[in-house]
Coordinates of C-alpha atoms in Angstrom, one line a residue:
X25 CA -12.4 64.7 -3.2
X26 CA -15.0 63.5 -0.4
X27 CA -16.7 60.1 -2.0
X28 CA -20.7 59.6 -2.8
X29 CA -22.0 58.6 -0.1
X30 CA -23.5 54.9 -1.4
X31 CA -25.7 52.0 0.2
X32 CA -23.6 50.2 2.4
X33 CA -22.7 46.8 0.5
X34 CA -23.5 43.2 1.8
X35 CA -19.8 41.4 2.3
X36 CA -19.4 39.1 -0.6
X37 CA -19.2 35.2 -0.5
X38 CA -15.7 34.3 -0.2
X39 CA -14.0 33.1 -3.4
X40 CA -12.7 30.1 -1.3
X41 CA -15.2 29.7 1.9
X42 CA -13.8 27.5 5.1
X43 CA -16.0 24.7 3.4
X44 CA -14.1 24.4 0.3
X45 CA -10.7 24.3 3.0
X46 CA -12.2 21.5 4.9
X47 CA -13.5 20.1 1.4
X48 CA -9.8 19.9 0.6
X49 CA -8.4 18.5 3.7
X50 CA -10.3 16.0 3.6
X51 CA -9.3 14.5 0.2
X52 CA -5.4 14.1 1.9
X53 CA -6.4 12.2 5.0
X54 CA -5.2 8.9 5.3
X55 CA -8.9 7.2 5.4
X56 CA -9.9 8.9 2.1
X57 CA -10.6 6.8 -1.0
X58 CA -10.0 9.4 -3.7
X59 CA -10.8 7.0 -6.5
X60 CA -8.1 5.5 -9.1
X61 CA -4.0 5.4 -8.1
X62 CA -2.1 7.9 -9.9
X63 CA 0.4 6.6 -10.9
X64 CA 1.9 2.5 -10.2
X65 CA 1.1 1.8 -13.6
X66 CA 4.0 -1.4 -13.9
X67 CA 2.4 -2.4 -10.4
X68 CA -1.3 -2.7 -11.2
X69 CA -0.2 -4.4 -14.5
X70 CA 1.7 -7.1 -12.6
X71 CA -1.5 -7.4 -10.0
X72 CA -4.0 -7.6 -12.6
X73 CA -2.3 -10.1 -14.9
X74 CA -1.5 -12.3 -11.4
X75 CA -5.4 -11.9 -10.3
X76 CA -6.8 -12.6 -14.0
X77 CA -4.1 -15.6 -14.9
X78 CA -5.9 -18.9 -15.7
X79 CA -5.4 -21.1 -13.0
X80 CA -8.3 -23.5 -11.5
X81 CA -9.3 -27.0 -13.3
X82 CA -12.7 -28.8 -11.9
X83 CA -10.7 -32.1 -11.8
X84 CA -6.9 -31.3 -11.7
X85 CA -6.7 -28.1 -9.5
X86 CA -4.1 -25.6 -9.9
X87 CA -2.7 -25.1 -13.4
X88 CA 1.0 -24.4 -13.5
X89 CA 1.1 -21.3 -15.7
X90 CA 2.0 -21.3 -19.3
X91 CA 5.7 -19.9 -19.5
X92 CA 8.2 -22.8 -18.7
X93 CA 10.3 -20.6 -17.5
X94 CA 8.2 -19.2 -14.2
X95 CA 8.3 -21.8 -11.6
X96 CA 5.2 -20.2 -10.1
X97 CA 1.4 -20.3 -10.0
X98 CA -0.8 -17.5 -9.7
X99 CA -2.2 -19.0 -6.6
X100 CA 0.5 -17.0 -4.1
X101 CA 1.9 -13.2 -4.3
X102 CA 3.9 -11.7 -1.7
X103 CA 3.9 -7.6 -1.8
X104 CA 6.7 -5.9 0.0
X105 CA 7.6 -2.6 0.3
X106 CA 7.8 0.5 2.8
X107 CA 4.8 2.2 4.7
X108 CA 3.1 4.5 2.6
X109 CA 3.8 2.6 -1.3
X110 CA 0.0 1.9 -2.0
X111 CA 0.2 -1.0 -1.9
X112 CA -3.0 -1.9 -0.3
X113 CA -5.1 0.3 -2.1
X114 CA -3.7 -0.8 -5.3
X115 CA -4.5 -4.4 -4.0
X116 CA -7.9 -2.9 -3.4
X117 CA -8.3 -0.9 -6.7
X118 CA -7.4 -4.4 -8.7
X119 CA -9.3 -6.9 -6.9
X120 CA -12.5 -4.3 -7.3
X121 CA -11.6 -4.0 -10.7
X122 CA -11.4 -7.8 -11.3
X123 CA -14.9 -8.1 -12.3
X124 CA -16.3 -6.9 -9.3
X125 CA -16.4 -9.8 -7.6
X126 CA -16.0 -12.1 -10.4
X127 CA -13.0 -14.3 -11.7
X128 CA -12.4 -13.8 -15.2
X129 CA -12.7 -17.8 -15.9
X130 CA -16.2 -17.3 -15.4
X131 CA -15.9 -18.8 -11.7
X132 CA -17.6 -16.5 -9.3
X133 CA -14.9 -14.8 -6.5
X134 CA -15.2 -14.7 -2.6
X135 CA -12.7 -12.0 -0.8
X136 CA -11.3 -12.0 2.5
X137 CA -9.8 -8.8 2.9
X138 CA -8.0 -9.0 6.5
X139 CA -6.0 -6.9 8.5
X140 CA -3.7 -8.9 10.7
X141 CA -2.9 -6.1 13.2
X142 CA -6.7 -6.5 14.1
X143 CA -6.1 -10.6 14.3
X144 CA -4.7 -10.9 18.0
X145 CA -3.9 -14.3 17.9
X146 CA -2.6 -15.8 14.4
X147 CA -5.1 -18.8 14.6
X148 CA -7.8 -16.5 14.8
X149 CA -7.0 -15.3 10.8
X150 CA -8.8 -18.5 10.0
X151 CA -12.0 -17.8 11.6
X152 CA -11.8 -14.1 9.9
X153 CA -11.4 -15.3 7.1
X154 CA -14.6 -17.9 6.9
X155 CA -16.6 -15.5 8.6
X156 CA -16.2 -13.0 5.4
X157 CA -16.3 -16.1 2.9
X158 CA -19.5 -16.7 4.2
X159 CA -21.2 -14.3 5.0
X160 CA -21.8 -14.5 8.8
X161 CA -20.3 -12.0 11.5
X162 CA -16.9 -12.6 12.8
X163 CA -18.9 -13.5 16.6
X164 CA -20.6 -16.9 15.1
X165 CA -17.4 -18.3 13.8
X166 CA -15.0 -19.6 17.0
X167 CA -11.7 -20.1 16.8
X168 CA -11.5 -23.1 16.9
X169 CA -14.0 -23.8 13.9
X170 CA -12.1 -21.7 12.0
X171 CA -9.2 -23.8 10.5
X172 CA -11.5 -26.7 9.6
X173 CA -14.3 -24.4 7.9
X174 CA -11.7 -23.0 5.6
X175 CA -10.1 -26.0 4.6
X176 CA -13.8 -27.2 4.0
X177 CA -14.1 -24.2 1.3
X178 CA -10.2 -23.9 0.0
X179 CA -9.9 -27.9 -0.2
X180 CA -13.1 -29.6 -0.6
X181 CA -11.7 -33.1 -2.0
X182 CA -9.3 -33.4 1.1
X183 CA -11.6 -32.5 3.9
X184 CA -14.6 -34.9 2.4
X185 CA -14.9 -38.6 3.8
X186 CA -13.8 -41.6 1.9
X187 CA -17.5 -42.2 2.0
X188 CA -18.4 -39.1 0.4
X189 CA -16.0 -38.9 -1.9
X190 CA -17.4 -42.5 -2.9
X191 CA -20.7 -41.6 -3.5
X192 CA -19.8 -38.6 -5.4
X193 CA -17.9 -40.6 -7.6
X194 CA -20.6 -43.2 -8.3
X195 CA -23.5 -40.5 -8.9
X196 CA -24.8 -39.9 -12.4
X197 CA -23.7 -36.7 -13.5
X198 CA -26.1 -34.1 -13.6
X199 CA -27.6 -32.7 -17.0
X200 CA -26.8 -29.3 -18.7
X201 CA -24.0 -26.9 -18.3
X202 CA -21.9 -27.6 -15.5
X203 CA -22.0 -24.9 -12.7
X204 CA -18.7 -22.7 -12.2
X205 CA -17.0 -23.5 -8.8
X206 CA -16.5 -20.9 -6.8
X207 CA -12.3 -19.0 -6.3
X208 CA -11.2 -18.0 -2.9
X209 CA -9.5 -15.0 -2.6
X210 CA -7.9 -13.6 0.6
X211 CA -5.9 -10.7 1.0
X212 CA -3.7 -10.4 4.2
X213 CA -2.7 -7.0 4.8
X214 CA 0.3 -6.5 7.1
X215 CA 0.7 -10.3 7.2
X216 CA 4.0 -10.2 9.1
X217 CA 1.9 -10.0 12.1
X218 CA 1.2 -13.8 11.9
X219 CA 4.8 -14.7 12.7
X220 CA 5.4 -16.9 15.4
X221 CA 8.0 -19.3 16.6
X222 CA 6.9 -22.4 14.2
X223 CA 5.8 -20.5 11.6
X224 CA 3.0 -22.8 11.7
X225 CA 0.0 -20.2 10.5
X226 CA 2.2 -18.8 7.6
X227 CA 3.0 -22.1 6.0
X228 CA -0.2 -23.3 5.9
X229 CA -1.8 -20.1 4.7
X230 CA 0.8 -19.9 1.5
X231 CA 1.0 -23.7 1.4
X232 CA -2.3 -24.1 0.3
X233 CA -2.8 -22.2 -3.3
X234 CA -0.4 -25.4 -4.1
X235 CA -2.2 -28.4 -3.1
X236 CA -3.9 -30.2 -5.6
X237 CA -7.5 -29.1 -6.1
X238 CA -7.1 -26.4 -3.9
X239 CA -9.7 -23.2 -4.2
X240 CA -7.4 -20.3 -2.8
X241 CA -6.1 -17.2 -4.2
X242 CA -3.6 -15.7 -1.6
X243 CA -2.0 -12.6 -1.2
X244 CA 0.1 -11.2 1.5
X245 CA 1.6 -7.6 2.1
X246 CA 3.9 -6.6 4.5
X247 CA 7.4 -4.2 4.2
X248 CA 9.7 -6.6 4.3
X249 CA 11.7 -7.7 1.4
X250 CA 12.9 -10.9 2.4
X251 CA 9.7 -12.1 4.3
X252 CA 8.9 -15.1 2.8
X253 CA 12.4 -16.4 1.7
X254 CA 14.4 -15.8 5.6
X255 CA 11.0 -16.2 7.6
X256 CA 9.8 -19.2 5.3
X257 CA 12.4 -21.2 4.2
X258 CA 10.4 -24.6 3.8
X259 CA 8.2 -23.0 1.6
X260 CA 11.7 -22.9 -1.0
X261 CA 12.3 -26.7 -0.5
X262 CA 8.8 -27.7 -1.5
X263 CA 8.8 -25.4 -4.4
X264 CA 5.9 -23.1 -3.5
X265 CA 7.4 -19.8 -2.3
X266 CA 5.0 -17.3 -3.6
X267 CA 5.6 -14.8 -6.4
X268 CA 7.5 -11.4 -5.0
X269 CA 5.9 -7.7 -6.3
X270 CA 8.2 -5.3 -4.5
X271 CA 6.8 -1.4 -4.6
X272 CA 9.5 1.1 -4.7
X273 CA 9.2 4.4 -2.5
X274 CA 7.2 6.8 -4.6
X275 CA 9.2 9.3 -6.5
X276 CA 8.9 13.4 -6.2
X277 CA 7.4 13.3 -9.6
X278 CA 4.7 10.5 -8.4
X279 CA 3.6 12.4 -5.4
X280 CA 3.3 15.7 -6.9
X281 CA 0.9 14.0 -9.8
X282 CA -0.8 11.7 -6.8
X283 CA -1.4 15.7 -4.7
X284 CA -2.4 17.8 -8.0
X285 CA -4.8 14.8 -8.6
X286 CA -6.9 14.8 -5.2
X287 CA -7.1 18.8 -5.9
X288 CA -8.3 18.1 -9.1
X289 CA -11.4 16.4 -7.6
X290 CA -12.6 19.6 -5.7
X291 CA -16.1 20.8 -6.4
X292 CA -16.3 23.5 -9.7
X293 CA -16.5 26.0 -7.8
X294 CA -13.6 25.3 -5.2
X295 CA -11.5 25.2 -8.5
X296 CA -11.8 29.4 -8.8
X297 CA -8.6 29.6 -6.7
X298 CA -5.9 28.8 -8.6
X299 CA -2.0 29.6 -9.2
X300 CA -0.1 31.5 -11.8
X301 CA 2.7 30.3 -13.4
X302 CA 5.1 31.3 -16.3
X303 CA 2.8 29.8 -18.9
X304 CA -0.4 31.2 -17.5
X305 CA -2.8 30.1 -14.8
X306 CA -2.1 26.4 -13.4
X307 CA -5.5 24.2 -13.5
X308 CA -4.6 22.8 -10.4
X309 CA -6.7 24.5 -7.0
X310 CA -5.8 26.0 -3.8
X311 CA -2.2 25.4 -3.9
X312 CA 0.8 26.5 -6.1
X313 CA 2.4 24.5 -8.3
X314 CA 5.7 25.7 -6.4
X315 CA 4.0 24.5 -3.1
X316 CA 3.1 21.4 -4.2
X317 CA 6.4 20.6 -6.4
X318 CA 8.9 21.7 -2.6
X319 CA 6.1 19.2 -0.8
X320 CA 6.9 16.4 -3.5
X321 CA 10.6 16.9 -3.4
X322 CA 10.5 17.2 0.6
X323 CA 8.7 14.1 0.9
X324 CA 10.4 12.5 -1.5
X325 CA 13.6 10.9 0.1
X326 CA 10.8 9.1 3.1
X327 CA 9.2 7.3 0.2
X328 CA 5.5 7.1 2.1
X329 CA 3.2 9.2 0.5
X330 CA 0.9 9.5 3.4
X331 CA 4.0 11.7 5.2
X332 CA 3.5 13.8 1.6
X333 CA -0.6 14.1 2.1
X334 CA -0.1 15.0 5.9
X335 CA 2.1 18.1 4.5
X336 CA -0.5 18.9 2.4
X337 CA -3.1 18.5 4.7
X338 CA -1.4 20.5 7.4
X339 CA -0.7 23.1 5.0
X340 CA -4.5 23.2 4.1
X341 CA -5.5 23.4 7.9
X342 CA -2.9 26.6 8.1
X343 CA -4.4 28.2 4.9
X344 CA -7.9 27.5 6.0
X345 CA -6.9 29.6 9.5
X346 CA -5.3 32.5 7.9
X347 CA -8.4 32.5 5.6
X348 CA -10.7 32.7 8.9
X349 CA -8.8 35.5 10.2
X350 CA -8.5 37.4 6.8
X351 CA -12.3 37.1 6.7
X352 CA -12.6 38.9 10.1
X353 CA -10.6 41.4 9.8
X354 CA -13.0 42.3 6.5
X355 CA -16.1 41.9 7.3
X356 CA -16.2 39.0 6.0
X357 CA -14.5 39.1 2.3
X358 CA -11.1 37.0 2.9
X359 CA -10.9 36.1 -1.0
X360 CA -8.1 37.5 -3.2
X361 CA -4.3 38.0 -2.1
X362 CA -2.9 35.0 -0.2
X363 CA -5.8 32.3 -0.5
X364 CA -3.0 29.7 -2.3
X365 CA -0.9 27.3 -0.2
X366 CA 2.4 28.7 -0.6
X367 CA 6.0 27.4 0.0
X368 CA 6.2 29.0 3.1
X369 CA 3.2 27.2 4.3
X370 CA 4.9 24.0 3.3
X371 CA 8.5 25.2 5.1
X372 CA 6.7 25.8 7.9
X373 CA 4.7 22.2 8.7
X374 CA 8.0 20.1 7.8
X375 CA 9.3 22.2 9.9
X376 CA 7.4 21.4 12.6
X377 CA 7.2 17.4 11.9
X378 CA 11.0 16.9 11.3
X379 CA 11.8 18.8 14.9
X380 CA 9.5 16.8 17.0
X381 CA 11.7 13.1 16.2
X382 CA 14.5 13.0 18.1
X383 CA 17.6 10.9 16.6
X384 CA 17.3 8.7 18.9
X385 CA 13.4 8.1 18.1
X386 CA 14.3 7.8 14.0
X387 CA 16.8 4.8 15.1
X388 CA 14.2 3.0 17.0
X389 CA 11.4 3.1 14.0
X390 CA 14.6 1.6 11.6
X391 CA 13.9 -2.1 10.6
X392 CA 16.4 -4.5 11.4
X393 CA 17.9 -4.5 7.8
X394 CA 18.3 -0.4 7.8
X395 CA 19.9 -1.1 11.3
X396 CA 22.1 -3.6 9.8
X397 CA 23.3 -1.3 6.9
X398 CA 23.8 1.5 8.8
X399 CA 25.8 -0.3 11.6
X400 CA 28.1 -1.7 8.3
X401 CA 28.6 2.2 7.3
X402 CA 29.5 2.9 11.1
X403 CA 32.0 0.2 10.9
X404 CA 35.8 0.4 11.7
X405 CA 38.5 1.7 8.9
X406 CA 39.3 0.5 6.4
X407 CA 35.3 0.0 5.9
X408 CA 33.8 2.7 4.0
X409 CA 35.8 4.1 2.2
X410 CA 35.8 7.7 1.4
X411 CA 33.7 7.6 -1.9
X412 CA 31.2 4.7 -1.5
X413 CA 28.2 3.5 -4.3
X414 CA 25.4 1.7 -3.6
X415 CA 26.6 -1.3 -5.5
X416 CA 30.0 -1.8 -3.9
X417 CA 27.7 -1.4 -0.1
X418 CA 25.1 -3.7 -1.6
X419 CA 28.2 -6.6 -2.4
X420 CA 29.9 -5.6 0.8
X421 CA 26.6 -6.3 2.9
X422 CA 26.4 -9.7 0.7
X423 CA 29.9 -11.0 1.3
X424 CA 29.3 -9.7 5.5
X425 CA 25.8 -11.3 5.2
X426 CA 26.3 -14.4 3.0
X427 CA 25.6 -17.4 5.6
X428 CA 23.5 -15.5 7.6
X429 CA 20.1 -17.2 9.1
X430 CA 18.2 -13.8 9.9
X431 CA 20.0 -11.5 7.6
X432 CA 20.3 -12.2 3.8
X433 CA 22.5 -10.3 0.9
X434 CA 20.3 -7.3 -0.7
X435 CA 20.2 -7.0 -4.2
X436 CA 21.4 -3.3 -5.7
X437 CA 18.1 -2.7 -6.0
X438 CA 16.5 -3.3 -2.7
X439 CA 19.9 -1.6 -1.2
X440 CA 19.4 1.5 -3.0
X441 CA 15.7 1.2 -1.1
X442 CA 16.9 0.9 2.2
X443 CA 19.2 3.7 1.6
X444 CA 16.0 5.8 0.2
X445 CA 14.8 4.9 3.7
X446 CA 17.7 5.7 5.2
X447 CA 18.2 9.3 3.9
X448 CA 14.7 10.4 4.1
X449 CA 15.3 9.7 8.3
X450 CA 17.9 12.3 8.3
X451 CA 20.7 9.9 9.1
X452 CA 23.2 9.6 6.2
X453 CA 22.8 11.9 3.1
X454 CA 22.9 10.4 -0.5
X455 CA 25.0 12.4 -3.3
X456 CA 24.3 11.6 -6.9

């Protein structure tokens, strides 16, 4: 039967507009600052009970802490782990959460947040560093004033004069409360960077949170395990290697939390396209549960979550195209049917990523201890043998690596990383 003829309609706002895509996108890319971590929860305790440990004295400097049994003070920790574990913005997330700005003994905290890919030349990490301590911008602090300007800050008593140190201790002392000293904190991101042939910058950067009097905080990140113990073996003899806070890859569970979070911060009305599943709708947006549970498991053997928020960002941008097109071919309406990431979408981009690395390419990128191991699995008969574990690998690489100067024995734990790392590049294959 021939319709009514009606009023032609006015196309409908899409259900899930392009904005609401690029809304989305944008919460996975790499520069985004999506609020709190999911997830790291043993992590930021360790970080926050380092950064808030008692450890200053006005007249005796650096306390050792309480526990006997820790040989360390909270004036030195070394972060290791692969690209992609958060742990810079968990460093971030802590030291912001520190008091903003302000040491929990009541003295007042200067950062220095640094990256040392930006340094150039490893002397120049002093003059970043004073030029953020105090305020001025990085072109009024040289070079060369920058060594002597920090030690002026970080170790006030050693860089005065005799003379000034005299008077100082001959002046009355000043009536009423006595005014908080002020903690230097200074982050070095990517700190492997400052290697050089001495080693010169390195030690003196983690040798002084241990001399006496000394007004420095330090932390340095980098992915190495054995950083500061092969590539700063003094620092053992003297007794001030730094305390170690290694960050394990992040697991398929972590990253599909960390991705169902970032959707979760969409605008209200970006949250009107959601999945189905078994138990009823899913409360998480624009992608399905499915999609986002193959993208964690996918990603899960590289261990760098910004591989998994790529994926999901990719996946998006494909969405966000089909949704164009849909809404062309309608006049305009391209809600409904099809407006969810889907598995397929995810198949597709790591797909796509995985194909364009070449074996050759994925061998290059290895670090010299995944290089090592996998050269020990390559080996000659009898070596491996047909069923291996990671625990007799990790006491065969210690017995082959024992004496070595560059190379050190791995402990089950850090093998089973580096075999993580390993698998995820497609170039041995872990059974459980």
């Amino acid at each position: 039967t021939p319709r009514t003829p009606s009023t032609p309609r006015t196309p409908r706002t899409p259900r899930t507009p392009v904005d609401v895509y690029r809304q989305a996108q944008h919460l996975f890319h790499r520069s985004a600052t999506p609020g709190q971590l999911v997830g790291r929860q043993a992590e930021r305790q360790a970080l926050m009970a380092f950064l808030r440990r008692p450890c200053f004295d006005d007249d005796a400097g650096i306390h050792i802490v309480p526990d006997a049994a820790e040989q360390h003070v909270r004036g030195a920790l070394y972060i290791s782990g692969v690209p992609g574990t958060g742990k810079t913005g968990l460093v971030r997330e802590c030291v912001a959460a520190d008091g903003a700005g302000t040491a929990t003994d009541g003295r007042a905290w200067k950062v220095a947040f640094v990256n040392c890919m930006d340094v150039g030349d490893p002397k120049a990490i002093f003059a970043h560093a004073a030029a953020q301590w105090t305020g001025q911008p990085l072109s009024a602090v040289p070079v060369a004033d920058g060594l002597p300007l920090c030690e002026s800050l970080l170790l006030p008593g050693h860089h005065a004069s005799a003379a000034h140190e005299k008077d100082r201790a001959q002046a009355a002392p000043t009536p009423g409360p006595a005014r908080p000293s002020t903690a230097y904190l200074m982050v070095l991101d990517e700190c492997d960077q400052l290697l050089t042939r001495s080693q010169d910058v390195l030690y003196k950067l983690f040798g002084w949170p241990h001399v006496p009097g000394a007004r420095l905080v330090l932390i340095g990140i980098a992915n190495a395990l054995d950083m500061s113990e092969r590539m700063l073996p003094r620092l053992k003899a003297k007794n001030a290697m730094p305390r170690h806070l290694h960050f394990r890859p992040y697991g398929s569970r972590e990253i599909a939390d960390i991705i169902r979070g970032r959707l979760m911060t969409l605008s209200p009305s970006a949250r009107s396209a959601r999945s189905t599943t078994p138990r009823g709708p899913s409360a998480v947006p624009l992608m399905q549960d499915a999609a986002i549970e193959f993208c964690a498991r996918k990603m899960a053997g590289l261990g760098d979550l910004r591989r998994a928020l790529d994926v999901a960002r990719y996946a998006l941008a494909a969405l966000e195209k089909e949704h164009v097109a849909r809404a062309d071919a309608t006049s305009g309406d391209g809600g409904g049917k099809g407006s969810l990431v889907t598995v397929g979408h995810v198949l597709r981009v790591t797909s796509m990523t995985t194909a364009n690395q070449s074996a050759l390419q994925r061998l290059k990128a290895l670090t010299l201890v995944q290089k090592s191991v996998l050269a020990l699995l390559a080996s000659a008969a009898p070596w491996p043998p047909a069923r291996l574990t990671v625990r007799a690998l990790a006491d065969h690489y210690a017995a082959r690596y024992q004496r070595g100067d560059v190379l050190v024995p791995l402990t089950h734990t850090e093998m089973d990383d580096v075999l993580s790392g390993l698998e995820a590049t497609g170039l041995i294959m872990l059974q459980s």
